[in-house]
């Protein structure tokens, strides 16, 4: 029996891994397409783009796993049932629970993996993602200069650049700075480049000139080969990285700091996210049970199980949509969090009930051969 258990488990593990990989690749592709503005508009490197895309993976995998389990289980179980291998197991004396136990164990293992991802991996990845996005948004190279546009990164400072090449060199640069004392300075340079020297951010201007009006109206004109324009004032920001509910660990969601105004106002949202983290892995078990119901929960048919699979698939989609709706509703009422657990558990219970309610056939269906007429002497 252990050999049969391992055989059934192998038949399920392969499709689950394949479906998870395929759906994850599709999700990453769609995510990467939506993040192309990091390269196009923010002028970030491909390494930053890749890092941000990969940091989305824990959440994507957790969303994909129930779908991958459902699709893979349908494929594997349909093949096993159509080729009468499951009927052979029943004919050999295996109970219905013994036949479906490899699938339930697999879904339970995946659910535990998803729970660990939800509680530790996803918050860590999203925190790093939030810090990376904050650095991109406050990056001087992307906020100071817009190719072919006049920008005002801070009050009193106007910057224009004709082009920015792939190496980061800024061409035909124009800077106009108005100081608090009423004086104004204009910088013009053929090229410029943002650099770090002694821990300070500088815009190195090359082959240009400065024109400065003093408060008395006197014009001072100066040409230079290289001039360091300090960006220290631009680099200072009072903004702090703010962690959203998806970025927080479980204890931070269940026990927020109520002395902070934002956490006090969003107490129910944090609580809903906490219960969603714990309850969402249950959909892996529920979808596996629904796949078992679609194949084993009905009688054997050589014509396939297309209609039954379609109805169960629609039911699985409805269950997950209702789960998302309930999670959103929990942000308004705390008691609805009980439904986040009740929905997947009820779906799994109803599906397993249909599996065990179906009468087990212990006879192999053999195709009937046409009768041949008896030959008489």
mmCIF file with all atom_site columns, C-alpha atoms in Angstrom, residues 55-255:
data_model
loop_
_atom_site.group_PDB
_atom_site.id
_atom_site.type_symbol
_atom_site.label_atom_id
_atom_site.label_alt_id
_atom_site.label_comp_id
_atom_site.label_asym_id
_atom_site.label_entity_id
_atom_site.label_seq_id
_atom_site.pdbx_PDB_ins_code
_atom_site.Cartn_x
_atom_site.Cartn_y
_atom_site.Cartn_z
_atom_site.occupancy
_atom_site.B_iso_or_equiv
_atom_site.pdbx_formal_charge
_atom_site.auth_seq_id
_atom_site.auth_comp_id
_atom_site.auth_asym_id
_atom_site.auth_atom_id
_atom_site.pdbx_PDB_model_num
ATOM 1   C CA . UNK A 1 55  ? 10.314  40.877 -4.371  1.00 0.00 ? 55  UNK A CA 1
ATOM 2   C CA . UNK A 1 56  ? 6.711   40.522 -5.534  1.00 0.00 ? 56  UNK A CA 1
ATOM 3   C CA . UNK A 1 57  ? 7.132   36.740 -5.850  1.00 0.00 ? 57  UNK A CA 1
ATOM 4   C CA . UNK A 1 58  ? 6.051   35.666 -2.313  1.00 0.00 ? 58  UNK A CA 1
ATOM 5   C CA . UNK A 1 59  ? 2.653   37.294 -2.687  1.00 0.00 ? 59  UNK A CA 1
ATOM 6   C CA . UNK A 1 60  ? 2.262   36.050 -6.269  1.00 0.00 ? 60  UNK A CA 1
ATOM 7   C CA . UNK A 1 61  ? 3.121   32.486 -5.271  1.00 0.00 ? 61  UNK A CA 1
ATOM 8   C CA . UNK A 1 62  ? 0.622   32.536 -2.397  1.00 0.00 ? 62  UNK A CA 1
ATOM 9   C CA . UNK A 1 63  ? -2.124  33.694 -4.750  1.00 0.00 ? 63  UNK A CA 1
ATOM 10  C CA . UNK A 1 64  ? -1.188  31.171 -7.442  1.00 0.00 ? 64  UNK A CA 1
ATOM 11  C CA . UNK A 1 65  ? -0.750  28.048 -5.294  1.00 0.00 ? 65  UNK A CA 1
ATOM 12  C CA . UNK A 1 66  ? -4.486  27.218 -4.818  1.00 0.00 ? 66  UNK A CA 1
ATOM 13  C CA . UNK A 1 67  ? -5.118  27.639 -8.557  1.00 0.00 ? 67  UNK A CA 1
ATOM 14  C CA . UNK A 1 68  ? -2.067  25.546 -9.437  1.00 0.00 ? 68  UNK A CA 1
ATOM 15  C CA . UNK A 1 69  ? -3.138  22.782 -7.039  1.00 0.00 ? 69  UNK A CA 1
ATOM 16  C CA . UNK A 1 70  ? -6.666  22.767 -8.449  1.00 0.00 ? 70  UNK A CA 1
ATOM 17  C CA . UNK A 1 71  ? -5.574  22.640 -12.101 1.00 0.00 ? 71  UNK A CA 1
ATOM 18  C CA . UNK A 1 72  ? -2.801  20.101 -11.521 1.00 0.00 ? 72  UNK A CA 1
ATOM 19  C CA . UNK A 1 73  ? -5.012  17.841 -9.399  1.00 0.00 ? 73  UNK A CA 1
ATOM 20  C CA . UNK A 1 74  ? -7.719  17.860 -12.052 1.00 0.00 ? 74  UNK A CA 1
ATOM 21  C CA . UNK A 1 75  ? -5.225  16.864 -14.740 1.00 0.00 ? 75  UNK A CA 1
ATOM 22  C CA . UNK A 1 76  ? -3.554  14.123 -12.700 1.00 0.00 ? 76  UNK A CA 1
ATOM 23  C CA . UNK A 1 77  ? -6.715  12.685 -11.147 1.00 0.00 ? 77  UNK A CA 1
ATOM 24  C CA . UNK A 1 78  ? -8.586  12.745 -14.443 1.00 0.00 ? 78  UNK A CA 1
ATOM 25  C CA . UNK A 1 79  ? -5.816  10.739 -16.084 1.00 0.00 ? 79  UNK A CA 1
ATOM 26  C CA . UNK A 1 80  ? -5.646  8.255  -13.192 1.00 0.00 ? 80  UNK A CA 1
ATOM 27  C CA . UNK A 1 81  ? -9.413  7.777  -13.159 1.00 0.00 ? 81  UNK A CA 1
ATOM 28  C CA . UNK A 1 82  ? -9.800  7.561  -16.934 1.00 0.00 ? 82  UNK A CA 1
ATOM 29  C CA . UNK A 1 83  ? -7.078  4.920  -17.130 1.00 0.00 ? 83  UNK A CA 1
ATOM 30  C CA . UNK A 1 84  ? -8.871  3.049  -14.304 1.00 0.00 ? 84  UNK A CA 1
ATOM 31  C CA . UNK A 1 85  ? -5.855  3.173  -11.978 1.00 0.00 ? 85  UNK A CA 1
ATOM 32  C CA . UNK A 1 86  ? -7.980  4.549  -9.137  1.00 0.00 ? 86  UNK A CA 1
ATOM 33  C CA . UNK A 1 87  ? -10.560 1.808  -9.733  1.00 0.00 ? 87  UNK A CA 1
ATOM 34  C CA . UNK A 1 88  ? -7.750  -0.731 -9.493  1.00 0.00 ? 88  UNK A CA 1
ATOM 35  C CA . UNK A 1 89  ? -6.864  0.763  -6.085  1.00 0.00 ? 89  UNK A CA 1
ATOM 36  C CA . UNK A 1 90  ? -10.456 0.318  -4.941  1.00 0.00 ? 90  UNK A CA 1
ATOM 37  C CA . UNK A 1 91  ? -10.548 -3.222 -6.357  1.00 0.00 ? 91  UNK A CA 1
ATOM 38  C CA . UNK A 1 92  ? -7.359  -4.015 -4.432  1.00 0.00 ? 92  UNK A CA 1
ATOM 39  C CA . UNK A 1 93  ? -9.090  -3.255 -1.139  1.00 0.00 ? 93  UNK A CA 1
ATOM 40  C CA . UNK A 1 94  ? -7.960  0.355  -0.554  1.00 0.00 ? 94  UNK A CA 1
ATOM 41  C CA . UNK A 1 95  ? -10.475 2.540  1.249   1.00 0.00 ? 95  UNK A CA 1
ATOM 42  C CA . UNK A 1 96  ? -11.625 5.818  -0.219  1.00 0.00 ? 96  UNK A CA 1
ATOM 43  C CA . UNK A 1 97  ? -9.705  7.744  2.438   1.00 0.00 ? 97  UNK A CA 1
ATOM 44  C CA . UNK A 1 98  ? -6.541  5.773  1.656   1.00 0.00 ? 98  UNK A CA 1
ATOM 45  C CA . UNK A 1 99  ? -6.856  6.654  -2.037  1.00 0.00 ? 99  UNK A CA 1
ATOM 46  C CA . UNK A 1 100 ? -7.305  10.396 -1.484  1.00 0.00 ? 100 UNK A CA 1
ATOM 47  C CA . UNK A 1 101 ? -4.863  10.700 1.442   1.00 0.00 ? 101 UNK A CA 1
ATOM 48  C CA . UNK A 1 102 ? -1.804  11.430 -0.792  1.00 0.00 ? 102 UNK A CA 1
ATOM 49  C CA . UNK A 1 103 ? -3.680  14.352 -2.326  1.00 0.00 ? 103 UNK A CA 1
ATOM 50  C CA . UNK A 1 104 ? -4.807  15.652 1.078   1.00 0.00 ? 104 UNK A CA 1
ATOM 51  C CA . UNK A 1 105 ? -1.275  15.316 2.486   1.00 0.00 ? 105 UNK A CA 1
ATOM 52  C CA . UNK A 1 106 ? 0.125   17.190 -0.489  1.00 0.00 ? 106 UNK A CA 1
ATOM 53  C CA . UNK A 1 107 ? -2.387  20.030 -0.102  1.00 0.00 ? 107 UNK A CA 1
ATOM 54  C CA . UNK A 1 108 ? -1.710  20.163 3.650   1.00 0.00 ? 108 UNK A CA 1
ATOM 55  C CA . UNK A 1 109 ? 2.037   20.455 3.022   1.00 0.00 ? 109 UNK A CA 1
ATOM 56  C CA . UNK A 1 110 ? 1.467   23.223 0.489   1.00 0.00 ? 110 UNK A CA 1
ATOM 57  C CA . UNK A 1 111 ? -0.864  24.983 2.949   1.00 0.00 ? 111 UNK A CA 1
ATOM 58  C CA . UNK A 1 112 ? 1.838   24.884 5.643   1.00 0.00 ? 112 UNK A CA 1
ATOM 59  C CA . UNK A 1 113 ? 4.379   26.248 3.155   1.00 0.00 ? 113 UNK A CA 1
ATOM 60  C CA . UNK A 1 114 ? 1.970   29.050 2.202   1.00 0.00 ? 114 UNK A CA 1
ATOM 61  C CA . UNK A 1 115 ? 1.392   29.871 5.873   1.00 0.00 ? 115 UNK A CA 1
ATOM 62  C CA . UNK A 1 116 ? 5.139   30.218 6.484   1.00 0.00 ? 116 UNK A CA 1
ATOM 63  C CA . UNK A 1 117 ? 5.376   32.435 3.420   1.00 0.00 ? 117 UNK A CA 1
ATOM 64  C CA . UNK A 1 118 ? 2.506   34.603 4.664   1.00 0.00 ? 118 UNK A CA 1
ATOM 65  C CA . UNK A 1 119 ? 3.847   35.022 8.180   1.00 0.00 ? 119 UNK A CA 1
ATOM 66  C CA . UNK A 1 120 ? 7.532   35.652 7.531   1.00 0.00 ? 120 UNK A CA 1
ATOM 67  C CA . UNK A 1 121 ? 8.698   35.659 3.913   1.00 0.00 ? 121 UNK A CA 1
ATOM 68  C CA . UNK A 1 122 ? 6.109   38.024 2.425   1.00 0.00 ? 122 UNK A CA 1
ATOM 69  C CA . UNK A 1 123 ? 6.466   40.762 5.109   1.00 0.00 ? 123 UNK A CA 1
ATOM 70  C CA . UNK A 1 124 ? 10.261  40.648 4.834   1.00 0.00 ? 124 UNK A CA 1
ATOM 71  C CA . UNK A 1 125 ? 10.128  40.835 1.031   1.00 0.00 ? 125 UNK A CA 1
ATOM 72  C CA . UNK A 1 126 ? 7.546   43.628 1.007   1.00 0.00 ? 126 UNK A CA 1
ATOM 73  C CA . UNK A 1 127 ? 9.495   45.677 3.548   1.00 0.00 ? 127 UNK A CA 1
ATOM 74  C CA . UNK A 1 128 ? 12.541  45.488 1.319   1.00 0.00 ? 128 UNK A CA 1
ATOM 75  C CA . UNK A 1 129 ? 10.335  46.301 -1.671  1.00 0.00 ? 129 UNK A CA 1
ATOM 76  C CA . UNK A 1 130 ? 8.926   49.368 0.081   1.00 0.00 ? 130 UNK A CA 1
ATOM 77  C CA . UNK A 1 131 ? 12.441  50.606 0.917   1.00 0.00 ? 131 UNK A CA 1
ATOM 78  C CA . UNK A 1 132 ? 13.585  50.031 -2.658  1.00 0.00 ? 132 UNK A CA 1
ATOM 79  C CA . UNK A 1 133 ? 10.609  51.916 -4.099  1.00 0.00 ? 133 UNK A CA 1
ATOM 80  C CA . UNK A 1 134 ? 11.250  54.752 -1.640  1.00 0.00 ? 134 UNK A CA 1
ATOM 81  C CA . UNK A 1 135 ? 14.836  55.025 -2.835  1.00 0.00 ? 135 UNK A CA 1
ATOM 82  C CA . UNK A 1 136 ? 13.699  55.000 -6.458  1.00 0.00 ? 136 UNK A CA 1
ATOM 83  C CA . UNK A 1 137 ? 11.159  57.734 -5.793  1.00 0.00 ? 137 UNK A CA 1
ATOM 84  C CA . UNK A 1 138 ? 13.699  59.928 -3.986  1.00 0.00 ? 138 UNK A CA 1
ATOM 85  C CA . UNK A 1 139 ? 16.555  59.168 -6.369  1.00 0.00 ? 139 UNK A CA 1
ATOM 86  C CA . UNK A 1 140 ? 18.227  62.412 -7.438  1.00 0.00 ? 140 UNK A CA 1
ATOM 87  C CA . UNK A 1 141 ? 19.080  61.097 -10.890 1.00 0.00 ? 141 UNK A CA 1
ATOM 88  C CA . UNK A 1 142 ? 15.388  60.523 -11.668 1.00 0.00 ? 142 UNK A CA 1
ATOM 89  C CA . UNK A 1 143 ? 13.817  63.493 -9.845  1.00 0.00 ? 143 UNK A CA 1
ATOM 90  C CA . UNK A 1 144 ? 16.290  66.259 -10.654 1.00 0.00 ? 144 UNK A CA 1
ATOM 91  C CA . UNK A 1 145 ? 16.378  65.965 -14.440 1.00 0.00 ? 145 UNK A CA 1
ATOM 92  C CA . UNK A 1 146 ? 13.652  65.143 -16.943 1.00 0.00 ? 146 UNK A CA 1
ATOM 93  C CA . UNK A 1 147 ? 14.876  64.862 -20.486 1.00 0.00 ? 147 UNK A CA 1
ATOM 94  C CA . UNK A 1 148 ? 13.588  67.805 -22.549 1.00 0.00 ? 148 UNK A CA 1
ATOM 95  C CA . UNK A 1 149 ? 11.517  69.243 -19.667 1.00 0.00 ? 149 UNK A CA 1
ATOM 96  C CA . UNK A 1 150 ? 11.821  72.126 -17.217 1.00 0.00 ? 150 UNK A CA 1
ATOM 97  C CA . UNK A 1 151 ? 11.559  70.706 -13.695 1.00 0.00 ? 151 UNK A CA 1
ATOM 98  C CA . UNK A 1 152 ? 11.423  72.335 -10.261 1.00 0.00 ? 152 UNK A CA 1
ATOM 99  C CA . UNK A 1 153 ? 12.676  69.708 -7.768  1.00 0.00 ? 153 UNK A CA 1
ATOM 100 C CA . UNK A 1 154 ? 12.580  72.255 -4.922  1.00 0.00 ? 154 UNK A CA 1
ATOM 101 C CA . UNK A 1 155 ? 11.235  75.819 -4.690  1.00 0.00 ? 155 UNK A CA 1
ATOM 102 C CA . UNK A 1 156 ? 13.646  78.307 -6.208  1.00 0.00 ? 156 UNK A CA 1
ATOM 103 C CA . UNK A 1 157 ? 15.446  75.820 -8.426  1.00 0.00 ? 157 UNK A CA 1
ATOM 104 C CA . UNK A 1 158 ? 14.662  75.220 -12.115 1.00 0.00 ? 158 UNK A CA 1
ATOM 105 C CA . UNK A 1 159 ? 16.504  72.558 -14.122 1.00 0.00 ? 159 UNK A CA 1
ATOM 106 C CA . UNK A 1 160 ? 16.451  71.752 -17.829 1.00 0.00 ? 160 UNK A CA 1
ATOM 107 C CA . UNK A 1 161 ? 18.428  69.132 -19.777 1.00 0.00 ? 161 UNK A CA 1
ATOM 108 C CA . UNK A 1 162 ? 18.248  68.458 -23.480 1.00 0.00 ? 162 UNK A CA 1
ATOM 109 C CA . UNK A 1 163 ? 19.253  64.783 -23.383 1.00 0.00 ? 163 UNK A CA 1
ATOM 110 C CA . UNK A 1 164 ? 20.430  62.124 -20.947 1.00 0.00 ? 164 UNK A CA 1
ATOM 111 C CA . UNK A 1 165 ? 22.430  59.271 -22.470 1.00 0.00 ? 165 UNK A CA 1
ATOM 112 C CA . UNK A 1 166 ? 22.621  55.656 -21.342 1.00 0.00 ? 166 UNK A CA 1
ATOM 113 C CA . UNK A 1 167 ? 25.808  56.313 -19.364 1.00 0.00 ? 167 UNK A CA 1
ATOM 114 C CA . UNK A 1 168 ? 24.087  58.868 -17.135 1.00 0.00 ? 168 UNK A CA 1
ATOM 115 C CA . UNK A 1 169 ? 25.704  61.936 -18.753 1.00 0.00 ? 169 UNK A CA 1
ATOM 116 C CA . UNK A 1 170 ? 23.417  64.964 -18.967 1.00 0.00 ? 170 UNK A CA 1
ATOM 117 C CA . UNK A 1 171 ? 23.873  67.146 -22.069 1.00 0.00 ? 171 UNK A CA 1
ATOM 118 C CA . UNK A 1 172 ? 23.129  70.870 -22.559 1.00 0.00 ? 172 UNK A CA 1
ATOM 119 C CA . UNK A 1 173 ? 22.219  71.516 -18.963 1.00 0.00 ? 173 UNK A CA 1
ATOM 120 C CA . UNK A 1 174 ? 20.550  74.682 -17.685 1.00 0.00 ? 174 UNK A CA 1
ATOM 121 C CA . UNK A 1 175 ? 20.068  75.481 -13.966 1.00 0.00 ? 175 UNK A CA 1
ATOM 122 C CA . UNK A 1 176 ? 18.504  78.613 -12.502 1.00 0.00 ? 176 UNK A CA 1
ATOM 123 C CA . UNK A 1 177 ? 18.673  79.071 -8.733  1.00 0.00 ? 177 UNK A CA 1
ATOM 124 C CA . UNK A 1 178 ? 16.993  81.829 -6.726  1.00 0.00 ? 178 UNK A CA 1
ATOM 125 C CA . UNK A 1 179 ? 18.440  82.344 -3.255  1.00 0.00 ? 179 UNK A CA 1
ATOM 126 C CA . UNK A 1 180 ? 16.622  83.615 -0.134  1.00 0.00 ? 180 UNK A CA 1
ATOM 127 C CA . UNK A 1 181 ? 18.582  86.901 -0.151  1.00 0.00 ? 181 UNK A CA 1
ATOM 128 C CA . UNK A 1 182 ? 17.104  87.822 -3.540  1.00 0.00 ? 182 UNK A CA 1
ATOM 129 C CA . UNK A 1 183 ? 20.137  86.978 -5.670  1.00 0.00 ? 183 UNK A CA 1
ATOM 130 C CA . UNK A 1 184 ? 19.892  84.571 -8.586  1.00 0.00 ? 184 UNK A CA 1
ATOM 131 C CA . UNK A 1 185 ? 22.441  82.356 -10.304 1.00 0.00 ? 185 UNK A CA 1
ATOM 132 C CA . UNK A 1 186 ? 22.216  80.692 -13.721 1.00 0.00 ? 186 UNK A CA 1
ATOM 133 C CA . UNK A 1 187 ? 24.412  77.741 -14.637 1.00 0.00 ? 187 UNK A CA 1
ATOM 134 C CA . UNK A 1 188 ? 24.871  76.498 -18.194 1.00 0.00 ? 188 UNK A CA 1
ATOM 135 C CA . UNK A 1 189 ? 27.046  73.504 -19.059 1.00 0.00 ? 189 UNK A CA 1
ATOM 136 C CA . UNK A 1 190 ? 27.665  71.284 -22.030 1.00 0.00 ? 190 UNK A CA 1
ATOM 137 C CA . UNK A 1 191 ? 27.607  68.135 -19.869 1.00 0.00 ? 191 UNK A CA 1
ATOM 138 C CA . UNK A 1 192 ? 26.853  67.167 -16.310 1.00 0.00 ? 192 UNK A CA 1
ATOM 139 C CA . UNK A 1 193 ? 26.838  64.050 -14.171 1.00 0.00 ? 193 UNK A CA 1
ATOM 140 C CA . UNK A 1 194 ? 25.566  63.219 -10.679 1.00 0.00 ? 194 UNK A CA 1
ATOM 141 C CA . UNK A 1 195 ? 28.320  61.811 -8.460  1.00 0.00 ? 195 UNK A CA 1
ATOM 142 C CA . UNK A 1 196 ? 29.194  61.107 -4.838  1.00 0.00 ? 196 UNK A CA 1
ATOM 143 C CA . UNK A 1 197 ? 32.245  62.722 -3.238  1.00 0.00 ? 197 UNK A CA 1
ATOM 144 C CA . UNK A 1 198 ? 33.099  62.325 0.426   1.00 0.00 ? 198 UNK A CA 1
ATOM 145 C CA . UNK A 1 199 ? 29.588  61.097 1.108   1.00 0.00 ? 199 UNK A CA 1
ATOM 146 C CA . UNK A 1 200 ? 27.950  64.154 -0.472  1.00 0.00 ? 200 UNK A CA 1
ATOM 147 C CA . UNK A 1 201 ? 25.830  64.271 -3.633  1.00 0.00 ? 201 UNK A CA 1
ATOM 148 C CA . UNK A 1 202 ? 27.151  66.584 -6.334  1.00 0.00 ? 202 UNK A CA 1
ATOM 149 C CA . UNK A 1 203 ? 26.191  67.533 -9.866  1.00 0.00 ? 203 UNK A CA 1
ATOM 150 C CA . UNK A 1 204 ? 29.486  67.854 -11.719 1.00 0.00 ? 204 UNK A CA 1
ATOM 151 C CA . UNK A 1 205 ? 29.121  70.520 -14.452 1.00 0.00 ? 205 UNK A CA 1
ATOM 152 C CA . UNK A 1 206 ? 31.703  70.586 -17.246 1.00 0.00 ? 206 UNK A CA 1
ATOM 153 C CA . UNK A 1 207 ? 32.525  73.205 -19.904 1.00 0.00 ? 207 UNK A CA 1
ATOM 154 C CA . UNK A 1 208 ? 30.059  75.859 -18.877 1.00 0.00 ? 208 UNK A CA 1
ATOM 155 C CA . UNK A 1 209 ? 29.501  79.250 -17.342 1.00 0.00 ? 209 UNK A CA 1
ATOM 156 C CA . UNK A 1 210 ? 27.699  80.937 -14.452 1.00 0.00 ? 210 UNK A CA 1
ATOM 157 C CA . UNK A 1 211 ? 25.834  84.228 -14.394 1.00 0.00 ? 211 UNK A CA 1
ATOM 158 C CA . UNK A 1 212 ? 24.992  85.622 -10.987 1.00 0.00 ? 212 UNK A CA 1
ATOM 159 C CA . UNK A 1 213 ? 23.002  88.723 -10.087 1.00 0.00 ? 213 UNK A CA 1
ATOM 160 C CA . UNK A 1 214 ? 23.931  90.044 -6.668  1.00 0.00 ? 214 UNK A CA 1
ATOM 161 C CA . UNK A 1 215 ? 21.255  91.649 -4.434  1.00 0.00 ? 215 UNK A CA 1
ATOM 162 C CA . UNK A 1 216 ? 22.602  95.012 -5.675  1.00 0.00 ? 216 UNK A CA 1
ATOM 163 C CA . UNK A 1 217 ? 21.946  94.054 -9.301  1.00 0.00 ? 217 UNK A CA 1
ATOM 164 C CA . UNK A 1 218 ? 25.594  93.486 -10.255 1.00 0.00 ? 218 UNK A CA 1
ATOM 165 C CA . UNK A 1 219 ? 26.175  90.746 -12.844 1.00 0.00 ? 219 UNK A CA 1
ATOM 166 C CA . UNK A 1 220 ? 29.090  88.379 -12.242 1.00 0.00 ? 220 UNK A CA 1
ATOM 167 C CA . UNK A 1 221 ? 30.053  86.138 -15.161 1.00 0.00 ? 221 UNK A CA 1
ATOM 168 C CA . UNK A 1 222 ? 32.388  83.142 -14.837 1.00 0.00 ? 222 UNK A CA 1
ATOM 169 C CA . UNK A 1 223 ? 33.421  80.318 -17.144 1.00 0.00 ? 223 UNK A CA 1
ATOM 170 C CA . UNK A 1 224 ? 34.683  76.969 -15.884 1.00 0.00 ? 224 UNK A CA 1
ATOM 171 C CA . UNK A 1 225 ? 35.956  73.635 -17.035 1.00 0.00 ? 225 UNK A CA 1
ATOM 172 C CA . UNK A 1 226 ? 34.423  71.798 -14.070 1.00 0.00 ? 226 UNK A CA 1
ATOM 173 C CA . UNK A 1 227 ? 32.132  73.038 -11.341 1.00 0.00 ? 227 UNK A CA 1
ATOM 174 C CA . UNK A 1 228 ? 30.650  70.986 -8.450  1.00 0.00 ? 228 UNK A CA 1
ATOM 175 C CA . UNK A 1 229 ? 27.022  71.946 -7.821  1.00 0.00 ? 229 UNK A CA 1
ATOM 176 C CA . UNK A 1 230 ? 26.029  70.759 -4.347  1.00 0.00 ? 230 UNK A CA 1
ATOM 177 C CA . UNK A 1 231 ? 22.850  68.733 -4.039  1.00 0.00 ? 231 UNK A CA 1
ATOM 178 C CA . UNK A 1 232 ? 22.861  68.283 -0.286  1.00 0.00 ? 232 UNK A CA 1
ATOM 179 C CA . UNK A 1 233 ? 19.760  70.425 0.215   1.00 0.00 ? 233 UNK A CA 1
ATOM 180 C CA . UNK A 1 234 ? 17.884  68.427 -2.418  1.00 0.00 ? 234 UNK A CA 1
ATOM 181 C CA . UNK A 1 235 ? 18.856  65.101 -0.887  1.00 0.00 ? 235 UNK A CA 1
ATOM 182 C CA . UNK A 1 236 ? 17.309  65.955 2.477   1.00 0.00 ? 236 UNK A CA 1
ATOM 183 C CA . UNK A 1 237 ? 13.782  64.703 2.872   1.00 0.00 ? 237 UNK A CA 1
ATOM 184 C CA . UNK A 1 238 ? 11.463  64.500 5.824   1.00 0.00 ? 238 UNK A CA 1
ATOM 185 C CA . UNK A 1 239 ? 9.579   61.569 4.306   1.00 0.00 ? 239 UNK A CA 1
ATOM 186 C CA . UNK A 1 240 ? 9.756   58.221 6.071   1.00 0.00 ? 240 UNK A CA 1
ATOM 187 C CA . UNK A 1 241 ? 9.095   54.757 4.757   1.00 0.00 ? 241 UNK A CA 1
ATOM 188 C CA . UNK A 1 242 ? 5.521   53.847 5.664   1.00 0.00 ? 242 UNK A CA 1
ATOM 189 C CA . UNK A 1 243 ? 4.711   50.158 5.929   1.00 0.00 ? 243 UNK A CA 1
ATOM 190 C CA . UNK A 1 244 ? 1.315   49.123 4.600   1.00 0.00 ? 244 UNK A CA 1
ATOM 191 C CA . UNK A 1 245 ? -0.665  46.249 6.162   1.00 0.00 ? 245 UNK A CA 1
ATOM 192 C CA . UNK A 1 246 ? 0.811   43.836 3.584   1.00 0.00 ? 246 UNK A CA 1
ATOM 193 C CA . UNK A 1 247 ? 4.323   44.772 4.791   1.00 0.00 ? 247 UNK A CA 1
ATOM 194 C CA . UNK A 1 248 ? 3.768   44.023 8.454   1.00 0.00 ? 248 UNK A CA 1
ATOM 195 C CA . UNK A 1 249 ? 4.409   40.912 10.498  1.00 0.00 ? 249 UNK A CA 1
ATOM 196 C CA . UNK A 1 250 ? 1.572   39.102 12.222  1.00 0.00 ? 250 UNK A CA 1
ATOM 197 C CA . UNK A 1 251 ? 2.216   40.533 15.694  1.00 0.00 ? 251 UNK A CA 1
ATOM 198 C CA . UNK A 1 252 ? 2.230   44.052 14.230  1.00 0.00 ? 252 UNK A CA 1
ATOM 199 C CA . UNK A 1 253 ? -1.173  43.388 12.650  1.00 0.00 ? 253 UNK A CA 1
ATOM 200 C CA . UNK A 1 254 ? -2.783  41.842 15.717  1.00 0.00 ? 254 UNK A CA 1
ATOM 201 C CA . UNK A 1 255 ? -1.253  44.254 18.253  1.00 0.00 ? 255 UNK A CA 1
#
